[in-house]
Amino acid sequence: MRDLLPGLVPLRLTQGLPALHPEELIWLEMLDGWRNQQLGGNLSPHTIDQRISNIERFRSFTEKYPWNWEASDMDEYSMELRGVRRLSRSTMLTYQVTVRLFMEYLTDSSYGWSEECFRRFGSYPAQIAFEWNTARHRSEVMSDPKKCPYSREELQSLFDCADDHVARARRAGRKGWIPWYRTSIIMKTAYAWGLRRNEVRQLELSDFGHNPAVKKYKDFGTFYVRHGKAKAGSPPKRRTVLTVPETDWAVDCLSDWINDVRPRMSVALSCSYLFPSERGGPLTADALSAAFSSIRKEAGLADGLDFHSLRRSYITHLVESGYDGLFIQQQAGHEYGSTTAIYTGVSPDYRNKVVQQALRSMATDATHQRNE
């Protein structure tokens, strides 16, 4: 069974074969072994690649190999992340957790790296990321306080700016109006159905259908999200999102895209993605973010209002419209209601309205009691 363990020291190393650069050879084998261990844990290739890149970045910073790493290296790296590079708390936490996980792998006796390093170099890896020198995820909210939902006025400005991009490109006779139109519809779709960036960019033509209870929405009464945010080691979560009256204007926008604009793309017939790239696959996350950021900046909106704020706005506006909390939670695909609450940033007008309703209810009750 030991020979089948993913991430184990390779047999050719334990046989003591000579190597021209043994330090670099062991380092590369460690990374390959950790990759195999994570694949065995069913983590996604994207997550694994990010972790490997983070560890390579830490290795470059220390200019030492893992069997020579010390706790002071972790301290200096953390200072570099926060004090010099000014990374966010959540990003810093991700980097630190990656180092801790890598060292847990190397120091696990099941994999044999400690024995191999001591035999070759007279030193062995030891854990350097402890509770007292790394951040901890003690709060449900790790995001920047600037991250917030759009107000309805800001949302209108954002969509108007996107539409202006399309209009200018069409008047100029440029072919580039179709990518701008695509970005505009993606933004409106993300808001109208509360979708994440990765969810909306990977939608396919078959991912929506009828809602028998609301026939006027025709083919767009229901959205089937197949690429929801996954837990570690699990496949993407699926959910069904219903079209709501507050955002049913997006049905016409999406219908125009599918019937009139998307067919003009050369890849339309050979690609099933709702918003394909010019090469036929799904639009990349970086390309979508770049196009969105260009529009947001031109609209004069704050940096904290990012693409994910469209989803925050969807949840917030459903709350302000009086929808049931459990319905909103299911629409968003959240496991817990507390997660949905984090996304909510209702306006002062809404909160004042709630207070006034409570006062009127109390006054009505008091009147009934006096009359009795």
mmCIF file of C-alpha atoms in Angstrom:
data_model
loop_
_atom_site.group_PDB
_atom_site.id
_atom_site.type_symbol
_atom_site.label_atom_id
_atom_site.label_comp_id
_atom_site.label_asym_id
_atom_site.label_seq_id
_atom_site.Cartn_x
_atom_site.Cartn_y
_atom_site.Cartn_z
ATOM 1 C CA MET A 1 0.000 0.000 0.000
ATOM 2 C CA ARG A 2 2.887 2.359 0.711
ATOM 3 C CA ASP A 3 4.047 2.232 -2.912
ATOM 4 C CA LEU A 4 0.588 3.394 -4.064
ATOM 5 C CA LEU A 5 0.434 6.455 -1.810
ATOM 6 C CA PRO A 6 0.217 9.606 -3.977
ATOM 7 C CA GLY A 7 3.071 11.984 -3.245
ATOM 8 C CA LEU A 8 5.475 9.356 -1.887
ATOM 9 C CA VAL A 9 9.232 9.824 -2.409
ATOM 10 C CA PRO A 10 9.886 8.235 -5.826
ATOM 11 C CA LEU A 11 11.581 4.837 -5.795
ATOM 12 C CA ARG A 12 14.494 6.082 -7.919
ATOM 13 C CA LEU A 13 15.377 8.622 -5.198
ATOM 14 C CA THR A 14 15.261 6.122 -2.352
ATOM 15 C CA GLN A 15 17.671 3.906 -4.270
ATOM 16 C CA GLY A 16 20.315 6.587 -3.841
ATOM 17 C CA LEU A 17 21.035 7.168 -7.523
ATOM 18 C CA PRO A 18 23.532 10.036 -8.067
ATOM 19 C CA ALA A 19 22.228 13.358 -9.409
ATOM 20 C CA LEU A 20 24.048 16.327 -10.911
ATOM 21 C CA HIS A 21 21.939 18.837 -8.939
ATOM 22 C CA PRO A 22 20.377 16.877 -6.060
ATOM 23 C CA GLU A 23 18.830 19.933 -4.324
ATOM 24 C CA GLU A 24 16.918 21.030 -7.405
ATOM 25 C CA LEU A 25 15.949 17.444 -8.215
ATOM 26 C CA ILE A 26 14.462 16.890 -4.739
ATOM 27 C CA TRP A 27 12.669 20.257 -4.902
ATOM 28 C CA LEU A 28 10.994 19.419 -8.222
ATOM 29 C CA GLU A 29 10.063 15.940 -7.012
ATOM 30 C CA MET A 30 8.506 17.466 -3.893
ATOM 31 C CA LEU A 31 6.291 19.697 -6.040
ATOM 32 C CA ASP A 32 5.296 16.761 -8.239
ATOM 33 C CA GLY A 33 4.546 14.651 -5.178
ATOM 34 C CA TRP A 34 2.395 17.380 -3.631
ATOM 35 C CA ARG A 35 0.543 17.754 -6.922
ATOM 36 C CA ASN A 36 -0.176 14.015 -6.931
ATOM 37 C CA GLN A 37 -1.389 14.136 -3.334
ATOM 38 C CA GLN A 38 -3.819 16.942 -4.140
ATOM 39 C CA LEU A 39 -5.054 15.179 -7.267
ATOM 40 C CA GLY A 40 -5.729 12.190 -5.029
ATOM 41 C CA GLY A 41 -7.797 14.549 -2.853
ATOM 42 C CA ASN A 42 -9.894 15.416 -5.932
ATOM 43 C CA LEU A 43 -8.897 19.089 -5.978
ATOM 44 C CA SER A 44 -9.307 20.929 -9.249
ATOM 45 C CA PRO A 45 -6.235 21.417 -11.505
ATOM 46 C CA HIS A 46 -6.722 25.184 -11.273
ATOM 47 C CA THR A 47 -6.539 25.140 -7.470
ATOM 48 C CA ILE A 48 -3.475 22.899 -7.549
ATOM 49 C CA ASP A 49 -1.684 25.122 -10.079
ATOM 50 C CA GLN A 50 -2.351 28.187 -7.935
ATOM 51 C CA ARG A 51 -0.947 26.489 -4.845
ATOM 52 C CA ILE A 52 2.156 25.300 -6.691
ATOM 53 C CA SER A 53 2.730 28.847 -7.982
ATOM 54 C CA ASN A 54 2.397 30.239 -4.448
ATOM 55 C CA ILE A 55 4.963 27.776 -3.115
ATOM 56 C CA GLU A 56 7.371 28.550 -5.962
ATOM 57 C CA ARG A 57 6.961 32.236 -5.113
ATOM 58 C CA PHE A 58 7.823 31.536 -1.476
ATOM 59 C CA ARG A 59 10.850 29.481 -2.528
ATOM 60 C CA SER A 60 12.092 32.378 -4.692
ATOM 61 C CA PHE A 61 11.614 34.796 -1.797
ATOM 62 C CA THR A 62 13.601 32.738 0.707
ATOM 63 C CA GLU A 63 16.248 31.573 -1.817
ATOM 64 C CA LYS A 64 16.391 28.368 0.235
ATOM 65 C CA TYR A 65 15.014 24.853 -0.107
ATOM 66 C CA PRO A 66 12.233 23.544 2.172
ATOM 67 C CA TRP A 67 14.569 21.492 4.378
ATOM 68 C CA ASN A 68 16.252 24.783 5.332
ATOM 69 C CA TRP A 69 13.125 26.892 5.826
ATOM 70 C CA GLU A 70 12.590 28.435 9.272
ATOM 71 C CA ALA A 71 9.749 30.204 11.051
ATOM 72 C CA SER A 72 11.582 33.503 10.551
ATOM 73 C CA ASP A 73 11.227 33.006 6.779
ATOM 74 C CA MET A 74 7.468 32.889 7.236
ATOM 75 C CA ASP A 75 7.598 36.072 9.321
ATOM 76 C CA GLU A 76 9.632 37.961 6.714
ATOM 77 C CA TYR A 77 7.404 36.741 3.902
ATOM 78 C CA SER A 78 4.288 37.918 5.724
ATOM 79 C CA MET A 79 5.871 41.314 6.261
ATOM 80 C CA GLU A 80 6.650 41.472 2.535
ATOM 81 C CA LEU A 81 3.050 40.609 1.622
ATOM 82 C CA ARG A 82 1.379 43.150 3.888
ATOM 83 C CA GLY A 83 4.001 45.838 4.436
ATOM 84 C CA VAL A 84 5.530 46.105 0.963
ATOM 85 C CA ARG A 85 3.151 44.552 -1.562
ATOM 86 C CA ARG A 86 0.039 45.718 0.359
ATOM 87 C CA LEU A 87 -1.917 42.563 -0.387
ATOM 88 C CA SER A 88 -5.390 42.172 1.047
ATOM 89 C CA ARG A 89 -5.951 40.148 4.208
ATOM 90 C CA SER A 90 -7.725 37.390 2.307
ATOM 91 C CA THR A 91 -4.895 37.083 -0.257
ATOM 92 C CA MET A 92 -2.276 37.010 2.489
ATOM 93 C CA LEU A 93 -4.254 34.296 4.269
ATOM 94 C CA THR A 94 -4.318 32.229 1.068
ATOM 95 C CA TYR A 95 -0.530 32.461 0.697
ATOM 96 C CA GLN A 96 0.107 31.509 4.314
ATOM 97 C CA VAL A 97 -2.326 28.577 4.228
ATOM 98 C CA THR A 98 -0.582 27.275 1.111
ATOM 99 C CA VAL A 99 2.787 27.228 2.890
ATOM 100 C CA ARG A 100 1.263 25.486 5.893
ATOM 101 C CA LEU A 101 -0.375 22.802 3.730
ATOM 102 C CA PHE A 102 2.845 22.196 1.790
ATOM 103 C CA MET A 103 4.829 21.766 4.996
ATOM 104 C CA GLU A 104 2.184 19.428 6.423
ATOM 105 C CA TYR A 105 2.691 17.274 3.341
ATOM 106 C CA LEU A 106 6.498 17.304 3.607
ATOM 107 C CA THR A 107 6.567 16.556 7.350
ATOM 108 C CA ASP A 108 4.062 13.688 7.162
ATOM 109 C CA SER A 109 6.057 10.517 7.821
ATOM 110 C CA SER A 110 3.811 8.601 5.404
ATOM 111 C CA TYR A 111 5.520 10.291 2.452
ATOM 112 C CA GLY A 112 9.143 9.838 3.513
ATOM 113 C CA TRP A 113 10.479 13.288 2.622
ATOM 114 C CA SER A 114 11.969 14.002 6.052
ATOM 115 C CA GLU A 115 14.031 10.806 5.979
ATOM 116 C CA GLU A 116 15.159 11.388 2.395
ATOM 117 C CA CYS A 117 16.232 14.995 3.049
ATOM 118 C CA PHE A 118 18.109 14.075 6.215
ATOM 119 C CA ARG A 119 19.918 11.266 4.406
ATOM 120 C CA ARG A 120 20.970 13.532 1.544
ATOM 121 C CA PHE A 121 21.455 16.941 3.165
ATOM 122 C CA GLY A 122 21.684 16.347 6.916
ATOM 123 C CA SER A 123 18.559 18.486 7.447
ATOM 124 C CA TYR A 124 14.837 17.922 7.121
ATOM 125 C CA PRO A 125 11.681 20.007 6.575
ATOM 126 C CA ALA A 126 9.779 21.269 9.626
ATOM 127 C CA GLN A 127 6.527 23.183 9.930
ATOM 128 C CA ILE A 128 7.093 26.957 9.848
ATOM 129 C CA ALA A 129 3.493 28.264 9.701
ATOM 130 C CA PHE A 130 1.962 28.313 13.161
ATOM 131 C CA GLU A 131 -1.060 29.937 14.759
ATOM 132 C CA TRP A 132 1.100 32.620 16.310
ATOM 133 C CA ASN A 133 2.790 33.790 13.066
ATOM 134 C CA THR A 134 -0.010 33.469 10.481
ATOM 135 C CA ALA A 135 -3.463 34.928 10.008
ATOM 136 C CA ARG A 136 -6.586 32.955 10.834
ATOM 137 C CA HIS A 137 -10.004 32.951 9.155
ATOM 138 C CA ARG A 138 -11.816 34.069 12.291
ATOM 139 C CA SER A 139 -14.390 36.241 10.532
ATOM 140 C CA GLU A 140 -17.071 35.245 8.044
ATOM 141 C CA VAL A 141 -16.201 38.340 6.019
ATOM 142 C CA MET A 142 -12.609 38.617 4.770
ATOM 143 C CA SER A 143 -13.310 40.874 1.812
ATOM 144 C CA ASP A 144 -12.371 44.537 1.479
ATOM 145 C CA PRO A 145 -14.947 46.794 3.202
ATOM 146 C CA LYS A 146 -15.102 48.738 -0.092
ATOM 147 C CA LYS A 147 -16.768 45.750 -1.745
ATOM 148 C CA CYS A 148 -20.464 46.534 -1.810
ATOM 149 C CA PRO A 149 -23.566 46.300 -3.996
ATOM 150 C CA TYR A 150 -24.449 48.921 -6.589
ATOM 151 C CA SER A 151 -27.201 51.353 -5.834
ATOM 152 C CA ARG A 152 -29.943 51.333 -8.445
ATOM 153 C CA GLU A 153 -28.602 54.617 -9.834
ATOM 154 C CA GLU A 154 -25.049 53.247 -10.104
ATOM 155 C CA LEU A 155 -26.349 50.122 -11.770
ATOM 156 C CA GLN A 156 -28.187 52.184 -14.363
ATOM 157 C CA SER A 157 -25.055 54.251 -15.028
ATOM 158 C CA LEU A 158 -23.025 51.058 -15.524
ATOM 159 C CA PHE A 159 -25.489 49.569 -18.003
ATOM 160 C CA ASP A 160 -25.890 52.865 -19.861
ATOM 161 C CA CYS A 161 -22.118 53.136 -20.248
ATOM 162 C CA ALA A 162 -21.954 49.581 -21.624
ATOM 163 C CA ASP A 163 -24.711 50.362 -24.130
ATOM 164 C CA ASP A 164 -22.904 53.557 -25.166
ATOM 165 C CA HIS A 165 -19.807 51.493 -26.001
ATOM 166 C CA VAL A 166 -21.900 49.369 -28.336
ATOM 167 C CA ALA A 167 -23.589 52.372 -29.959
ATOM 168 C CA ARG A 168 -20.296 54.192 -30.605
ATOM 169 C CA ALA A 169 -18.679 51.116 -32.119
ATOM 170 C CA ARG A 170 -21.673 50.518 -34.429
ATOM 171 C CA ARG A 171 -21.769 54.147 -35.581
ATOM 172 C CA ALA A 172 -18.073 53.928 -36.402
ATOM 173 C CA GLY A 173 -18.709 50.798 -38.463
ATOM 174 C CA ARG A 174 -16.314 48.692 -36.386
ATOM 175 C CA LYS A 175 -16.689 44.939 -35.960
ATOM 176 C CA GLY A 176 -15.754 45.394 -32.315
ATOM 177 C CA TRP A 177 -19.327 46.306 -31.439
ATOM 178 C CA ILE A 178 -20.218 42.607 -31.027
ATOM 179 C CA PRO A 179 -17.696 41.953 -28.177
ATOM 180 C CA TRP A 180 -18.931 45.092 -26.443
ATOM 181 C CA TYR A 181 -22.519 43.958 -26.905
ATOM 182 C CA ARG A 182 -21.572 40.571 -25.468
ATOM 183 C CA THR A 183 -20.041 42.241 -22.400
ATOM 184 C CA SER A 184 -23.155 44.354 -21.921
ATOM 185 C CA ILE A 185 -25.457 41.319 -22.022
ATOM 186 C CA ILE A 186 -23.167 39.323 -19.726
ATOM 187 C CA MET A 187 -23.331 42.096 -17.125
ATOM 188 C CA LYS A 188 -27.108 42.305 -17.342
ATOM 189 C CA THR A 189 -27.454 38.518 -17.169
ATOM 190 C CA ALA A 190 -25.175 38.306 -14.120
ATOM 191 C CA TYR A 191 -27.289 40.893 -12.315
ATOM 192 C CA ALA A 192 -30.712 39.663 -13.460
ATOM 193 C CA TRP A 193 -30.109 36.116 -12.199
ATOM 194 C CA GLY A 194 -27.506 36.751 -9.465
ATOM 195 C CA LEU A 195 -24.679 34.841 -11.150
ATOM 196 C CA ARG A 196 -20.990 34.728 -10.340
ATOM 197 C CA ARG A 197 -18.429 35.560 -13.015
ATOM 198 C CA ASN A 198 -17.469 31.921 -13.565
ATOM 199 C CA GLU A 199 -21.123 30.860 -13.666
ATOM 200 C CA VAL A 200 -22.196 33.370 -16.292
ATOM 201 C CA ARG A 201 -19.219 32.952 -18.607
ATOM 202 C CA GLN A 202 -19.742 29.160 -18.762
ATOM 203 C CA LEU A 203 -23.474 29.246 -19.499
ATOM 204 C CA GLU A 204 -24.570 27.210 -22.500
ATOM 205 C CA LEU A 205 -27.566 27.557 -24.794
ATOM 206 C CA SER A 206 -29.234 24.615 -23.080
ATOM 207 C CA ASP A 207 -28.934 26.076 -19.575
ATOM 208 C CA PHE A 208 -32.338 27.781 -19.453
ATOM 209 C CA GLY A 209 -35.904 26.713 -19.985
ATOM 210 C CA HIS A 210 -39.600 27.188 -19.251
ATOM 211 C CA ASN A 211 -41.211 27.967 -15.936
ATOM 212 C CA PRO A 212 -44.744 26.505 -16.239
ATOM 213 C CA ALA A 213 -45.982 28.893 -13.551
ATOM 214 C CA VAL A 214 -44.906 31.997 -15.546
ATOM 215 C CA LYS A 215 -45.452 31.345 -19.238
ATOM 216 C CA LYS A 216 -44.737 34.913 -20.356
ATOM 217 C CA TYR A 217 -40.995 34.358 -19.827
ATOM 218 C CA LYS A 218 -41.115 31.625 -22.507
ATOM 219 C CA ASP A 219 -37.667 29.986 -22.759
ATOM 220 C CA PHE A 220 -36.123 32.087 -19.997
ATOM 221 C CA GLY A 221 -38.250 31.303 -16.955
ATOM 222 C CA THR A 222 -35.590 29.072 -15.400
ATOM 223 C CA PHE A 223 -31.775 29.098 -15.391
ATOM 224 C CA TYR A 224 -29.795 25.948 -14.668
ATOM 225 C CA VAL A 225 -26.441 26.891 -13.148
ATOM 226 C CA ARG A 226 -24.022 23.991 -13.623
ATOM 227 C CA HIS A 227 -20.758 25.672 -12.636
ATOM 228 C CA GLY A 228 -21.512 27.012 -9.176
ATOM 229 C CA LYS A 229 -18.829 27.564 -6.568
ATOM 230 C CA ALA A 230 -17.478 24.184 -5.457
ATOM 231 C CA LYS A 231 -16.173 23.063 -2.108
ATOM 232 C CA ALA A 232 -12.625 21.714 -1.972
ATOM 233 C CA GLY A 233 -12.469 18.269 -3.526
ATOM 234 C CA SER A 234 -16.074 18.410 -4.753
ATOM 235 C CA PRO A 235 -17.584 19.010 -8.193
ATOM 236 C CA PRO A 236 -19.214 22.370 -9.020
ATOM 237 C CA LYS A 237 -22.488 22.943 -7.203
ATOM 238 C CA ARG A 238 -25.637 23.088 -9.291
ATOM 239 C CA ARG A 239 -28.734 25.132 -8.661
ATOM 240 C CA THR A 240 -31.849 26.344 -10.403
ATOM 241 C CA VAL A 241 -32.559 30.087 -10.539
ATOM 242 C CA LEU A 242 -36.028 31.378 -11.342
ATOM 243 C CA THR A 243 -36.614 34.582 -13.293
ATOM 244 C CA VAL A 244 -38.208 37.215 -11.048
ATOM 245 C CA PRO A 245 -40.410 40.155 -12.122
ATOM 246 C CA GLU A 246 -37.918 42.750 -10.851
ATOM 247 C CA THR A 247 -35.382 41.772 -13.515
ATOM 248 C CA ASP A 248 -37.564 40.292 -16.255
ATOM 249 C CA TRP A 249 -36.459 43.118 -18.575
ATOM 250 C CA ALA A 250 -33.295 41.072 -19.060
ATOM 251 C CA VAL A 251 -35.312 38.374 -20.851
ATOM 252 C CA ASP A 252 -35.655 40.626 -23.920
ATOM 253 C CA CYS A 253 -31.945 41.508 -23.776
ATOM 254 C CA LEU A 254 -30.944 37.859 -23.715
ATOM 255 C CA SER A 255 -33.398 36.966 -26.472
ATOM 256 C CA ASP A 256 -31.954 39.680 -28.732
ATOM 257 C CA TRP A 257 -28.438 38.380 -28.100
ATOM 258 C CA ILE A 258 -29.324 34.781 -28.956
ATOM 259 C CA ASN A 259 -31.528 35.469 -31.976
ATOM 260 C CA ASP A 260 -29.952 38.547 -33.562
ATOM 261 C CA VAL A 261 -26.367 39.171 -32.428
ATOM 262 C CA ARG A 262 -24.768 35.879 -31.416
ATOM 263 C CA PRO A 263 -25.422 34.306 -34.889
ATOM 264 C CA ARG A 264 -23.150 37.011 -36.386
ATOM 265 C CA MET A 265 -20.150 35.440 -34.627
ATOM 266 C CA SER A 266 -18.183 33.022 -36.796
ATOM 267 C CA VAL A 267 -18.138 30.415 -34.030
ATOM 268 C CA ALA A 268 -21.878 30.559 -33.344
ATOM 269 C CA LEU A 269 -22.778 27.307 -35.125
ATOM 270 C CA SER A 270 -19.870 25.257 -33.794
ATOM 271 C CA CYS A 271 -20.016 26.384 -30.161
ATOM 272 C CA SER A 272 -22.636 25.707 -27.491
ATOM 273 C CA TYR A 273 -21.563 28.446 -25.088
ATOM 274 C CA LEU A 274 -24.028 31.272 -24.601
ATOM 275 C CA PHE A 275 -21.229 33.853 -24.601
ATOM 276 C CA PRO A 276 -18.427 32.293 -26.692
ATOM 277 C CA SER A 277 -15.023 33.793 -27.205
ATOM 278 C CA GLU A 278 -13.788 34.508 -30.716
ATOM 279 C CA ARG A 279 -11.959 31.158 -30.627
ATOM 280 C CA GLY A 280 -15.045 29.144 -29.802
ATOM 281 C CA GLY A 281 -14.518 28.276 -26.140
ATOM 282 C CA PRO A 282 -15.959 30.063 -23.122
ATOM 283 C CA LEU A 283 -14.907 33.644 -22.606
ATOM 284 C CA THR A 284 -11.951 33.671 -20.222
ATOM 285 C CA ALA A 285 -12.319 35.171 -16.764
ATOM 286 C CA ASP A 286 -9.477 37.634 -17.389
ATOM 287 C CA ALA A 287 -10.976 38.868 -20.666
ATOM 288 C CA LEU A 288 -14.352 39.387 -19.035
ATOM 289 C CA SER A 289 -12.839 41.212 -16.066
ATOM 290 C CA ALA A 290 -10.785 43.483 -18.335
ATOM 291 C CA ALA A 291 -13.805 44.463 -20.440
ATOM 292 C CA PHE A 292 -15.924 45.026 -17.343
ATOM 293 C CA SER A 293 -13.257 47.137 -15.613
ATOM 294 C CA SER A 294 -12.973 49.351 -18.682
ATOM 295 C CA ILE A 295 -16.702 50.066 -18.596
ATOM 296 C CA ARG A 296 -16.797 50.576 -14.818
ATOM 297 C CA LYS A 297 -13.963 53.096 -14.931
ATOM 298 C CA GLU A 298 -15.536 54.998 -17.820
ATOM 299 C CA ALA A 299 -18.782 55.138 -15.843
ATOM 300 C CA GLY A 300 -16.867 56.796 -12.999
ATOM 301 C CA LEU A 301 -17.703 54.119 -10.428
ATOM 302 C CA ALA A 302 -15.519 53.229 -7.435
ATOM 303 C CA ASP A 303 -13.005 50.371 -7.521
ATOM 304 C CA GLY A 304 -14.921 48.529 -4.792
ATOM 305 C CA LEU A 305 -17.802 48.048 -7.213
ATOM 306 C CA ASP A 306 -16.472 45.010 -9.042
ATOM 307 C CA PHE A 307 -18.126 42.347 -11.195
ATOM 308 C CA HIS A 308 -19.180 40.380 -8.111
ATOM 309 C CA SER A 309 -21.053 43.464 -6.935
ATOM 310 C CA LEU A 310 -23.654 42.639 -9.581
ATOM 311 C CA ARG A 311 -24.493 39.519 -7.566
ATOM 312 C CA ARG A 312 -24.461 41.511 -4.326
ATOM 313 C CA SER A 313 -26.886 43.965 -5.910
ATOM 314 C CA TYR A 314 -29.227 41.182 -7.040
ATOM 315 C CA ILE A 315 -29.472 39.784 -3.513
ATOM 316 C CA THR A 316 -29.832 43.217 -1.927
ATOM 317 C CA HIS A 317 -32.557 44.332 -4.320
ATOM 318 C CA LEU A 318 -34.538 41.125 -3.738
ATOM 319 C CA VAL A 319 -34.402 41.847 0.003
ATOM 320 C CA GLU A 320 -35.574 45.417 -0.567
ATOM 321 C CA SER A 321 -38.415 44.125 -2.742
ATOM 322 C CA GLY A 322 -39.684 41.990 0.124
ATOM 323 C CA TYR A 323 -38.827 38.485 -1.099
ATOM 324 C CA ASP A 324 -38.701 35.682 1.452
ATOM 325 C CA GLY A 325 -35.243 35.087 2.919
ATOM 326 C CA LEU A 326 -35.222 31.361 2.170
ATOM 327 C CA PHE A 327 -36.195 32.015 -1.460
ATOM 328 C CA ILE A 328 -33.316 34.482 -1.833
ATOM 329 C CA GLN A 329 -30.899 32.010 -0.232
ATOM 330 C CA GLN A 330 -31.943 29.294 -2.689
ATOM 331 C CA GLN A 331 -31.706 31.660 -5.660
ATOM 332 C CA ALA A 332 -28.154 32.571 -4.625
ATOM 333 C CA GLY A 333 -27.202 28.944 -3.960
ATOM 334 C CA HIS A 334 -26.002 29.605 -0.425
ATOM 335 C CA GLU A 335 -25.895 26.765 2.062
ATOM 336 C CA TYR A 336 -26.574 29.062 5.008
ATOM 337 C CA GLY A 337 -28.705 32.145 5.414
ATOM 338 C CA SER A 338 -25.834 33.905 7.182
ATOM 339 C CA THR A 339 -23.858 33.797 3.929
ATOM 340 C CA THR A 340 -26.709 35.502 2.093
ATOM 341 C CA ALA A 341 -26.799 38.164 4.797
ATOM 342 C CA ILE A 342 -23.129 38.988 4.122
ATOM 343 C CA TYR A 343 -24.027 39.896 0.538
ATOM 344 C CA THR A 344 -26.840 42.192 1.596
ATOM 345 C CA GLY A 345 -26.271 45.942 1.757
ATOM 346 C CA VAL A 346 -29.700 47.521 1.904
ATOM 347 C CA SER A 347 -30.050 51.273 1.529
ATOM 348 C CA PRO A 348 -30.871 53.662 4.408
ATOM 349 C CA ASP A 349 -34.223 54.398 2.721
ATOM 350 C CA TYR A 350 -35.172 50.732 2.934
ATOM 351 C CA ARG A 351 -34.196 50.503 6.591
ATOM 352 C CA ASN A 352 -36.123 53.665 7.413
ATOM 353 C CA LYS A 353 -39.121 52.191 5.641
ATOM 354 C CA VAL A 354 -38.883 49.049 7.799
ATOM 355 C CA VAL A 355 -38.728 51.185 10.967
ATOM 356 C CA GLN A 356 -41.753 53.239 9.863
ATOM 357 C CA GLN A 357 -43.722 50.086 9.142
ATOM 358 C CA ALA A 358 -42.873 48.758 12.599
ATOM 359 C CA LEU A 359 -44.005 52.036 14.206
ATOM 360 C CA ARG A 360 -47.273 51.993 12.274
ATOM 361 C CA SER A 361 -47.854 48.379 13.302
ATOM 362 C CA MET A 362 -47.223 49.254 16.956
ATOM 363 C CA ALA A 363 -49.595 52.219 16.749
ATOM 364 C CA THR A 364 -52.308 50.055 15.182
ATOM 365 C CA ASP A 365 -51.931 47.430 17.906
ATOM 366 C CA ALA A 366 -52.135 50.099 20.613
ATOM 367 C CA THR A 367 -55.337 51.488 19.062
ATOM 368 C CA HIS A 368 -56.933 48.012 18.987
ATOM 369 C CA GLN A 369 -56.059 47.474 22.651
ATOM 370 C CA ARG A 370 -57.656 50.793 23.695
ATOM 371 C CA ASN A 371 -60.794 50.015 21.737
ATOM 372 C CA GLU A 372 -61.100 46.629 23.443
#
